[in-house]
mmCIF file of C-alpha atoms in Angstrom:
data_model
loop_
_atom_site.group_PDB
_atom_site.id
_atom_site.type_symbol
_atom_site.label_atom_id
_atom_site.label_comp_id
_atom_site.label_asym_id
_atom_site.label_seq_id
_atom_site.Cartn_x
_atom_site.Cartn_y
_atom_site.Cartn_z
ATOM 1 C CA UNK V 7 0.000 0.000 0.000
ATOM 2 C CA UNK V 8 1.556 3.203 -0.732
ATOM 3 C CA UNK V 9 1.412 6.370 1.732
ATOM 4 C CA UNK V 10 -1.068 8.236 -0.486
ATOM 5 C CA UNK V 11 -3.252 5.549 -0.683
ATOM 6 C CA UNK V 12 -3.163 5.058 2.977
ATOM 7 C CA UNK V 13 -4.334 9.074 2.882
ATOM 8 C CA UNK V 14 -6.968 8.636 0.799
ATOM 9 C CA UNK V 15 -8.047 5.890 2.790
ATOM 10 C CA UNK V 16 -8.044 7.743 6.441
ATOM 11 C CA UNK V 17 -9.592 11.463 4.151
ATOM 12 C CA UNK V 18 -12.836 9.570 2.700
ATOM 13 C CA UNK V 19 -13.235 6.272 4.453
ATOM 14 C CA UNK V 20 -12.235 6.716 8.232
ATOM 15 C CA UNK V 21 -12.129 10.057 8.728
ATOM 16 C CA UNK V 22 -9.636 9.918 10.617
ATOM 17 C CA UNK V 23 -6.220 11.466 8.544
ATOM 18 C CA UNK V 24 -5.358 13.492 11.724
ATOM 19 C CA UNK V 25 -3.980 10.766 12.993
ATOM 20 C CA UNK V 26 -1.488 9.764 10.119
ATOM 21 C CA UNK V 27 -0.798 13.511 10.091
ATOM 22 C CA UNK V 28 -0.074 13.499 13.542
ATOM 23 C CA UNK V 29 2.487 11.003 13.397
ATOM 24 C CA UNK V 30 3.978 11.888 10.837
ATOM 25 C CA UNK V 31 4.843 15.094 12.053
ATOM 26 C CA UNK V 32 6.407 13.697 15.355
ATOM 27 C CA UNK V 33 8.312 11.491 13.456
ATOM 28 C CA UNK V 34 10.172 14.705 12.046
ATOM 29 C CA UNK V 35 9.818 16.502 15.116
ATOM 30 C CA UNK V 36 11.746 13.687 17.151
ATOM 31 C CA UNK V 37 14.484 13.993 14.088
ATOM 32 C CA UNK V 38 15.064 17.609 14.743
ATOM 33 C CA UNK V 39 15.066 17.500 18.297
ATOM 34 C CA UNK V 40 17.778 14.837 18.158
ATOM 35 C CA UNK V 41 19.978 17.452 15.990
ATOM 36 C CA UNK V 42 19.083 19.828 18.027
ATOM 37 C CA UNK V 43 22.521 20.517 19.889
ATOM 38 C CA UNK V 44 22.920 24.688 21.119
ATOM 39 C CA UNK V 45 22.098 25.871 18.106
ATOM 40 C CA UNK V 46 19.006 28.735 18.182
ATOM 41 C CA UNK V 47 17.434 28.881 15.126
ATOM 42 C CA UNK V 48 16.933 24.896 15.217
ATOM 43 C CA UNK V 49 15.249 25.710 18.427
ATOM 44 C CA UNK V 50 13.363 28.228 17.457
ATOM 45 C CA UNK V 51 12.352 26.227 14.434
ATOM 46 C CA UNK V 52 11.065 23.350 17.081
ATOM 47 C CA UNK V 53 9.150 26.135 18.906
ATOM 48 C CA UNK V 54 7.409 27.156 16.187
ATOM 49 C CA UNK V 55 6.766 23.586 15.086
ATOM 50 C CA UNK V 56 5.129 22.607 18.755
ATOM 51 C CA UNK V 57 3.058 25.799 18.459
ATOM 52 C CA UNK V 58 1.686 24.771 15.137
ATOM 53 C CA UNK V 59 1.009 21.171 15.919
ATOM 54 C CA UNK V 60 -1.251 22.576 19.075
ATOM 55 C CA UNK V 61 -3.152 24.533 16.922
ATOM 56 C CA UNK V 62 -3.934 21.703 14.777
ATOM 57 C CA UNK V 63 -3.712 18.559 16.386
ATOM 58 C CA UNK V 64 -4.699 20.054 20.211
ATOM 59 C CA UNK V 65 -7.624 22.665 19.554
ATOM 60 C CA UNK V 66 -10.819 21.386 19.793
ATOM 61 C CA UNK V 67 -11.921 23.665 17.432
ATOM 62 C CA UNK V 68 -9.308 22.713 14.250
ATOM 63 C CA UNK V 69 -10.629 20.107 11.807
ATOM 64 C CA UNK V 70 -7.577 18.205 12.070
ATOM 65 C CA UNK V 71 -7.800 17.927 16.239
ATOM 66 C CA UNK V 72 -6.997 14.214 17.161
ATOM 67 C CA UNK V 73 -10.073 12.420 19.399
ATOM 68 C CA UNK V 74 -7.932 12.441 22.786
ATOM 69 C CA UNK V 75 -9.625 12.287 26.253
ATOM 70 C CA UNK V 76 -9.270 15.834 28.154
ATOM 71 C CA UNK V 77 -6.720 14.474 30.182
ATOM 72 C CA UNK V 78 -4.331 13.898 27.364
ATOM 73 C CA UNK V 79 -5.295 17.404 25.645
ATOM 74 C CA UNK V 80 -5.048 19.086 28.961
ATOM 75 C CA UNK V 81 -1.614 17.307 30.258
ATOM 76 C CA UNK V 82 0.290 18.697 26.662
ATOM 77 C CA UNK V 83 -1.606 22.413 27.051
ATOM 78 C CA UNK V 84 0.224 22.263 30.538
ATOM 79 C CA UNK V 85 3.095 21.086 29.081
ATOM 80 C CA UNK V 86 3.555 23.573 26.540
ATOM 81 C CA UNK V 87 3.317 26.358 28.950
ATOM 82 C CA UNK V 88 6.369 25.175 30.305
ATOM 83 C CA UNK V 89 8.306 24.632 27.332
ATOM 84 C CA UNK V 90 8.208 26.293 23.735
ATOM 85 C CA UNK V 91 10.125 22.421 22.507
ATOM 86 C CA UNK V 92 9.394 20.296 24.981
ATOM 87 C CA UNK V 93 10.894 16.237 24.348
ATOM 88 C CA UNK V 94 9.223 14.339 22.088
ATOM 89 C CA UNK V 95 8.671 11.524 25.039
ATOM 90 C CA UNK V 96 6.118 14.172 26.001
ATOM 91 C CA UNK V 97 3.720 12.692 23.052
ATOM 92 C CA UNK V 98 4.019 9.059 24.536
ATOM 93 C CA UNK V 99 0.330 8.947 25.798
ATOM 94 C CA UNK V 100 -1.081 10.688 22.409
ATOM 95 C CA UNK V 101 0.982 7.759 20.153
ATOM 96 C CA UNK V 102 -0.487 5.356 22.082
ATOM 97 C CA UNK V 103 -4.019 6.751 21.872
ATOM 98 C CA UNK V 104 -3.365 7.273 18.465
ATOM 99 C CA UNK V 105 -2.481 3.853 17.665
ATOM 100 C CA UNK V 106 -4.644 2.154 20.364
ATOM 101 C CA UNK V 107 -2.100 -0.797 21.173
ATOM 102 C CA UNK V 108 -4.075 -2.211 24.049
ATOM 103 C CA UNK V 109 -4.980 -5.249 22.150
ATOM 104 C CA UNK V 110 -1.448 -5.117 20.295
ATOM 105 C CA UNK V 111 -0.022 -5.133 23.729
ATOM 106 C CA UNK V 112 -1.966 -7.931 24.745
ATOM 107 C CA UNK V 113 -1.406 -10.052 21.593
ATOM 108 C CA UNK V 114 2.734 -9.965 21.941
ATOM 109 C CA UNK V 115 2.330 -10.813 25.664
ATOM 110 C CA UNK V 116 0.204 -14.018 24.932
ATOM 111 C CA UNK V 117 2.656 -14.662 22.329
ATOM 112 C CA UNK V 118 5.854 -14.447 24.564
ATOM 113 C CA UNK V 119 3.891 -16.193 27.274
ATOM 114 C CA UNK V 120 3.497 -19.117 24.483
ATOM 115 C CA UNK V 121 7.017 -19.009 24.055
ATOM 116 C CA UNK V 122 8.119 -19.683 27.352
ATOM 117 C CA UNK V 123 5.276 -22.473 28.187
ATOM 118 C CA UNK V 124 6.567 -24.045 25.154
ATOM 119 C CA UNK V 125 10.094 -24.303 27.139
ATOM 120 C CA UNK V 126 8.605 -26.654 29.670
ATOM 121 C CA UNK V 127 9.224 -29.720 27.752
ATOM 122 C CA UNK V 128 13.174 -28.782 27.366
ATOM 123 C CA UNK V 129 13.655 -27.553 31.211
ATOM 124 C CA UNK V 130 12.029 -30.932 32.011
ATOM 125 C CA UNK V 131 13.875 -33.195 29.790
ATOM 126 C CA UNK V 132 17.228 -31.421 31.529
ATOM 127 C CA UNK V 133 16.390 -31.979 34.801
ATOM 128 C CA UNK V 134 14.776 -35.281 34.450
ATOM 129 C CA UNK V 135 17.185 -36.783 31.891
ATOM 130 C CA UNK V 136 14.341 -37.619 29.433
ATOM 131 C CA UNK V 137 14.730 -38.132 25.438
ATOM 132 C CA UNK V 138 16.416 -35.072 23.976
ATOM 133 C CA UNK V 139 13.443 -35.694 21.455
ATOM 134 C CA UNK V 140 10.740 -34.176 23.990
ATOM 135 C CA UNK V 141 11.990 -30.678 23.507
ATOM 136 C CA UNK V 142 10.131 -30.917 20.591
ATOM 137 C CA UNK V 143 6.590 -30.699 22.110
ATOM 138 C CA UNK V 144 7.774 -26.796 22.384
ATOM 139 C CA UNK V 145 7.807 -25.771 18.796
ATOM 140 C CA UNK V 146 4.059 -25.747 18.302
ATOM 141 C CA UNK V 147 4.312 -23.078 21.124
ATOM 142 C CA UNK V 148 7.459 -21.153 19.849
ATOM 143 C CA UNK V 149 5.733 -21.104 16.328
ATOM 144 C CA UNK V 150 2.323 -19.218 17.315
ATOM 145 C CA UNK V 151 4.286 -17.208 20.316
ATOM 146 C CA UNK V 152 6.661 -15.812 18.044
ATOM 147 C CA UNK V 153 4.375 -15.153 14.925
ATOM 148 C CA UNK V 154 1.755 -13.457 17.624
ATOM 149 C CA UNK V 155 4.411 -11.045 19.047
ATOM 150 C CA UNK V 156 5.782 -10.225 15.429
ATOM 151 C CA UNK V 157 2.265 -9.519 14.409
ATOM 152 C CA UNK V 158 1.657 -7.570 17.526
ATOM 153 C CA UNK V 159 5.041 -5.568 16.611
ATOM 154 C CA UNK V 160 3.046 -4.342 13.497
ATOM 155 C CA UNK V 161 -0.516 -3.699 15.525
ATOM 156 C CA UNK V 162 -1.981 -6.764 14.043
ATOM 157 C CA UNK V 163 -3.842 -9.210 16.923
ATOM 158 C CA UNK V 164 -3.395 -12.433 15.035
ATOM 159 C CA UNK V 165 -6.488 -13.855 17.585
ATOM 160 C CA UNK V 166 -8.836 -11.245 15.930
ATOM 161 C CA UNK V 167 -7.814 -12.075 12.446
ATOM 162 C CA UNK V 168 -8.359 -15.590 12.687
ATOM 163 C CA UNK V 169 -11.691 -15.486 13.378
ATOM 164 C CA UNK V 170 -12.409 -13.100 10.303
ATOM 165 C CA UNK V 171 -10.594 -10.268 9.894
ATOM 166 C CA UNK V 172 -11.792 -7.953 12.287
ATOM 167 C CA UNK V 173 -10.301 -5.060 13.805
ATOM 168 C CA UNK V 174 -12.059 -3.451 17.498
ATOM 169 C CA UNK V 175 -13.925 -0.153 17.746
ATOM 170 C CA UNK V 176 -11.758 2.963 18.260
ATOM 171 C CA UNK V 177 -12.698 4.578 22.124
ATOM 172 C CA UNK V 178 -14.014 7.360 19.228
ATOM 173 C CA UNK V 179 -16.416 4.899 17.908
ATOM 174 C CA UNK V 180 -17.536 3.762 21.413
ATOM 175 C CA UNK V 181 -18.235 7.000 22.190
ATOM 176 C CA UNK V 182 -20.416 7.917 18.966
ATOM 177 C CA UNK V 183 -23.984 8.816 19.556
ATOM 178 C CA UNK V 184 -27.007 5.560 18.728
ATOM 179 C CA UNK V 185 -29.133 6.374 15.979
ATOM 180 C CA UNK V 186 -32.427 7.457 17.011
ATOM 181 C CA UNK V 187 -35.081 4.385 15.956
ATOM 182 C CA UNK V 188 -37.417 6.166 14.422
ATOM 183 C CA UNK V 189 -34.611 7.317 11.402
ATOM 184 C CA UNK V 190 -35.264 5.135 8.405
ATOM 185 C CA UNK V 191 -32.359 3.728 6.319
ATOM 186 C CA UNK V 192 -34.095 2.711 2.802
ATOM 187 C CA UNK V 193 -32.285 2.659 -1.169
ATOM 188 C CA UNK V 194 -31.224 6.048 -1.961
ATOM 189 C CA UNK V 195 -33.105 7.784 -4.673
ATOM 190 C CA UNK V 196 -32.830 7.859 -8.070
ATOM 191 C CA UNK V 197 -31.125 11.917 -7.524
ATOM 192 C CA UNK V 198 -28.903 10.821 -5.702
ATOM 193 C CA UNK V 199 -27.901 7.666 -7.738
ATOM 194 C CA UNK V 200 -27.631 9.737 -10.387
ATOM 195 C CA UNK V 201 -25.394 12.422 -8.192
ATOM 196 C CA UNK V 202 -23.001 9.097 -7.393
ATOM 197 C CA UNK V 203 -22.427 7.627 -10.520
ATOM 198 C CA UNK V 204 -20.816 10.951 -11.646
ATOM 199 C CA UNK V 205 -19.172 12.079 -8.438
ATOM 200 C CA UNK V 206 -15.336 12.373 -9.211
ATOM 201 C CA UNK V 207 -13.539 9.220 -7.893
ATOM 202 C CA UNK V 208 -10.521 10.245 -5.005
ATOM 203 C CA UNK V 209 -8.271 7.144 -5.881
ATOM 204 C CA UNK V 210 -7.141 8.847 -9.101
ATOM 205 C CA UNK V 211 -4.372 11.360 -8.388
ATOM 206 C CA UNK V 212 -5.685 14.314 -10.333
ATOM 207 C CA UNK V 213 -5.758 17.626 -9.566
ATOM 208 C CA UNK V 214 -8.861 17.123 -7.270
ATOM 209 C CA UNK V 215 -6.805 14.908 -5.521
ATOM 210 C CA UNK V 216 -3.905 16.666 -5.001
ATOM 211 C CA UNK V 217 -6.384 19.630 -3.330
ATOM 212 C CA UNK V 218 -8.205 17.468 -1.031
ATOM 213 C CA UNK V 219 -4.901 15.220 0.236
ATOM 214 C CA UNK V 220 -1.134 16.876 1.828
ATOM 215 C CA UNK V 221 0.586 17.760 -1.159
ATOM 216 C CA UNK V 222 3.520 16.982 1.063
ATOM 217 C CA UNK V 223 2.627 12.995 0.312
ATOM 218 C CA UNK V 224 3.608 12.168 -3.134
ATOM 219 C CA UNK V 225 1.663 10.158 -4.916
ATOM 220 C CA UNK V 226 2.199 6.228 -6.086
ATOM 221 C CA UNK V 227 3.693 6.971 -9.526
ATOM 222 C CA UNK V 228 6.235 9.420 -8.028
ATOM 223 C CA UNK V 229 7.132 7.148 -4.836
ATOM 224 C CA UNK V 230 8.055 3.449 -3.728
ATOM 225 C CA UNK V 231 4.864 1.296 -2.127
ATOM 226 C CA UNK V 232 5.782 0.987 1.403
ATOM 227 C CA UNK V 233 4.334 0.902 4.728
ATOM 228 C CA UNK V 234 1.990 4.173 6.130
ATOM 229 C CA UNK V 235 5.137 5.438 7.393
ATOM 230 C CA UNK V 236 7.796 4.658 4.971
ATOM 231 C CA UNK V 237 9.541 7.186 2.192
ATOM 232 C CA UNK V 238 11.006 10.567 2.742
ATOM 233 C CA UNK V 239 9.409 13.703 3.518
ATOM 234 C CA UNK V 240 9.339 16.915 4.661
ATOM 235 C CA UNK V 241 6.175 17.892 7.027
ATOM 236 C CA UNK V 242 4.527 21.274 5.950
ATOM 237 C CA UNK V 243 0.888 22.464 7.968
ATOM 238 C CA UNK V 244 0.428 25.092 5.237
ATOM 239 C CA UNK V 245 0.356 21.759 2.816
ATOM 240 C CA UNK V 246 -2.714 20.212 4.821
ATOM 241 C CA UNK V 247 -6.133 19.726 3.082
ATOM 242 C CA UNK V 248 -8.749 21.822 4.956
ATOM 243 C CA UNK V 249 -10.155 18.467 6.018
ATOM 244 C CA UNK V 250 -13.700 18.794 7.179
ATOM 245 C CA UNK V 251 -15.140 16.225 9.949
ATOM 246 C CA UNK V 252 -16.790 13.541 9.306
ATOM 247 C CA UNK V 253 -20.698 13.815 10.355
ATOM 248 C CA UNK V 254 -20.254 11.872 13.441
ATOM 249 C CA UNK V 255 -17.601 14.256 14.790
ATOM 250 C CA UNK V 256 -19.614 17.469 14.560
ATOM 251 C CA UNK V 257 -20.925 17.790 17.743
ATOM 252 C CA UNK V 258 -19.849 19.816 20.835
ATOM 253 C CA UNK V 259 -15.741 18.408 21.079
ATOM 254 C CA UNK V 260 -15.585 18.904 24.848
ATOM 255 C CA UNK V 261 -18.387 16.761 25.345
ATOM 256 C CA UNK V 262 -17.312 14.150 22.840
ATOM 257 C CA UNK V 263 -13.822 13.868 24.613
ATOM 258 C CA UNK V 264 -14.698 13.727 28.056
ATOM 259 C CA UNK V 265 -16.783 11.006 27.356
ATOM 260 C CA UNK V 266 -13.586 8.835 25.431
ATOM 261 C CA UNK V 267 -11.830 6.493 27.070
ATOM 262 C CA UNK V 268 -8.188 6.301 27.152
ATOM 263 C CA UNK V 269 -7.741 3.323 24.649
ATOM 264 C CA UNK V 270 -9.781 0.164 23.181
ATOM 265 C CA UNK V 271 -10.437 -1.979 25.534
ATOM 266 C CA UNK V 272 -8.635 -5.565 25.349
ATOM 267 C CA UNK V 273 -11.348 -7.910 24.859
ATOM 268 C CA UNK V 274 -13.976 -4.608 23.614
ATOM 269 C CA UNK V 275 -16.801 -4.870 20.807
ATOM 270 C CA UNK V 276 -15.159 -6.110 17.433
ATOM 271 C CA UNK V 277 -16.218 -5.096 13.693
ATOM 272 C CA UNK V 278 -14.909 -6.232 10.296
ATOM 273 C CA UNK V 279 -12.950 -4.567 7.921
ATOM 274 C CA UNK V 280 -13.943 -3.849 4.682
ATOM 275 C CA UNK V 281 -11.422 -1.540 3.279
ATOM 276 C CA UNK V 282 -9.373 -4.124 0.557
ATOM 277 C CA UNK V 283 -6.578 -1.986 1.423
ATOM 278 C CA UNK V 284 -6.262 -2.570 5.066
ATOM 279 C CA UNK V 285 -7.214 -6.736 4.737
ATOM 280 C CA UNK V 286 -4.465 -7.008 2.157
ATOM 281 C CA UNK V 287 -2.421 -5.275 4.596
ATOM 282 C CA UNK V 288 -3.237 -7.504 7.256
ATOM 283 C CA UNK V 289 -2.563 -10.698 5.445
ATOM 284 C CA UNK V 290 0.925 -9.619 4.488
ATOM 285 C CA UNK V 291 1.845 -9.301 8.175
ATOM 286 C CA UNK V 292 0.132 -12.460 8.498
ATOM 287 C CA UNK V 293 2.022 -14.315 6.115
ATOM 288 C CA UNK V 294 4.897 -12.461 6.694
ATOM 289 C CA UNK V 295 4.479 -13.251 10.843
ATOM 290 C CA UNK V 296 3.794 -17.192 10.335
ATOM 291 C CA UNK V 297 6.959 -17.004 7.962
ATOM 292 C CA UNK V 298 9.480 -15.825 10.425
ATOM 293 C CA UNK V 299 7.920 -17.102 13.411
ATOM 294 C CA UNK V 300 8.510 -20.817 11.621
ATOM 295 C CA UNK V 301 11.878 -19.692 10.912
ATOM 296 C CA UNK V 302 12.256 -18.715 14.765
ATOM 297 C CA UNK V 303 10.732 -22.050 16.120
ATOM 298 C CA UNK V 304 12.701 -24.003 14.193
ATOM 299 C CA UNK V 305 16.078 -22.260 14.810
ATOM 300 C CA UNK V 306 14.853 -22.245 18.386
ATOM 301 C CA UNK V 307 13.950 -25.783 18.899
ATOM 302 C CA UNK V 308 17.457 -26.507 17.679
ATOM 303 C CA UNK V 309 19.285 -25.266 19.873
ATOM 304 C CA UNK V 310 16.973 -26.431 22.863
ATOM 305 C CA UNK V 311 16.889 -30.204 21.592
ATOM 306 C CA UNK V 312 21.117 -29.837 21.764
ATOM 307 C CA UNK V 313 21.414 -28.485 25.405
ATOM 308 C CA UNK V 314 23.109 -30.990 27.444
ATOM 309 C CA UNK V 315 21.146 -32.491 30.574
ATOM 310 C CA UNK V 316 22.181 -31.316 33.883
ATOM 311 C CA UNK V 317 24.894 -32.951 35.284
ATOM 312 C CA UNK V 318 24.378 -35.373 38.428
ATOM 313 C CA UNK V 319 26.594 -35.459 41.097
#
């Protein structure tokens, strides 16, 4: 998937491009503040940086605010009244919130906890002086442990993908209003049919496309297909599409974030995606888990089946 595509994706689909935005400006925020050394005008640079990204990732009232309980909001306003370039470690909370690794988290702790159960049979056939061919029970366990923290290295929950391809509600989407009962959702009318059928398409990169996206983000032709944060770039906020909300998001923003809690919850509501994009993005760090982790367990259950047994006295 290329970085544009991504874009497109998180402009029209999820409304949700703040996000990418977000992180991709701290990624070149954190590069900068490592150069920073004593030199003023790279720190006065920073400053102005930080005081741009909390007018448009921090106010509720910017179209590009991220959906962060107050807490978080109100812990960086603090911040920032301390410091014109505070440390990027300062953004910690908001990348995880971002993100949402609680299930992530979860997934690579099962998996090293599979890892280590799978080491029973070798610790036992060392003390006991059992066949050296026991250790092998393990690599069942070292397979899925490993391939379940890779995947988790990459925010994919290898659990929730077996059983469909789903992905769990953002705390944003838990928070979203019910639809009244009384709203009826019938076959939309011949107008509008008609309005669809010649409604410019985004996944072309026209001209329409390059004013609605960053024009910062190249496009495929002019770039490699890589991961969402892959290729060079240089972060501009005058470059940003005046991205407007989706309808969901238009309500009063204090009351909306108040209401969020501070990440997914591990074992919350589930839903399936339907984006192509993201489930072909999802099977290649499938594959691409199962690969390695096989390549792990077998490596590993090497060297476990030629430990010696413990010595007696």
């Amino acid at each position: 998937m290329a970085l544009k595509d991504f874009e497109e994706f998180l402009l029209f689909t999820e409304f949700s491009a703040e996000n990418l935005y977000f992180l991709m400006w701290l990624k070149e925020y954190t590069n900068k503040y490592r150069d920073l050394g004593s030199s003023k005008t790279a720190a006065g640079d920073l400053a102005v940086q930080f005081s741009r990204a909390l007018a448009t990732f921090f106010d509720p009232s910017s179209n590009l605010a991220l959906n962060l309980p107050a807490d978080i909001t109100s812990s960086i306003i603090a911040i920032s009244k301390e410091s014109s370039h505070p440390p990027p470690a300062v953004f910690d909370q908001v990348v995880l919130q971002v993100k949402g690794t609680n299930r992530s988290w979860f997934s690579a702790w099962l998996g090293i906890s599979l890892v280590v159960l799978g080491l029973v049979p070798t610790i036992a056939s060392i003390i006991t002086g059992a066949s050296r061919w026991i250790r092998l029970a393990g690599f069942l366990l070292f397979w899925c442990g490993s391939a379940a923290t890779i995947a988790a290295t990459h925010g994919l929950c290898l659990i929730l993908y077996s059983f469909g391809d789903g992905r769990q509600l953002h705390p944003y989407e838990l928070a979203a209003p019910r639809l009244p009962t009384n709203i009826l959702l019938g076959d939309p009318s011949e107008d509008e049919e008609r309005k669809i059928a010649i409604s410019p398409s985004f996944s072309d990169h026209d001209s329409m496309s390059g004013l609605l996206t960053a024009s910062f983000i190249a496009p495929p032709a002019y770039t490699e297909v890589a991961s969402p944060m892959g290729g060079a770039f240089k972060f501009d906020f005058d470059a940003l599409p005046p991205t407007p909300k989706s309808a969901g998001s238009q309500t009063d923003p204090n009351s909306s974030r108040d209401s969020l809690i501070s990440s997914s919850p591990t074992f919350g509501s589930i839903t399936r995606v339907l984006s192509p994009l993201i489930r072909r993005s999802h099977w290649d760090v499938a594959i691409k888990s199962l690969i390695l982790g096989l390549l792990f367990a077998i490596v590993f259950s090497a060297v476990c089946v030629v430990l010696p047994f413990r010595r007696s006295h």
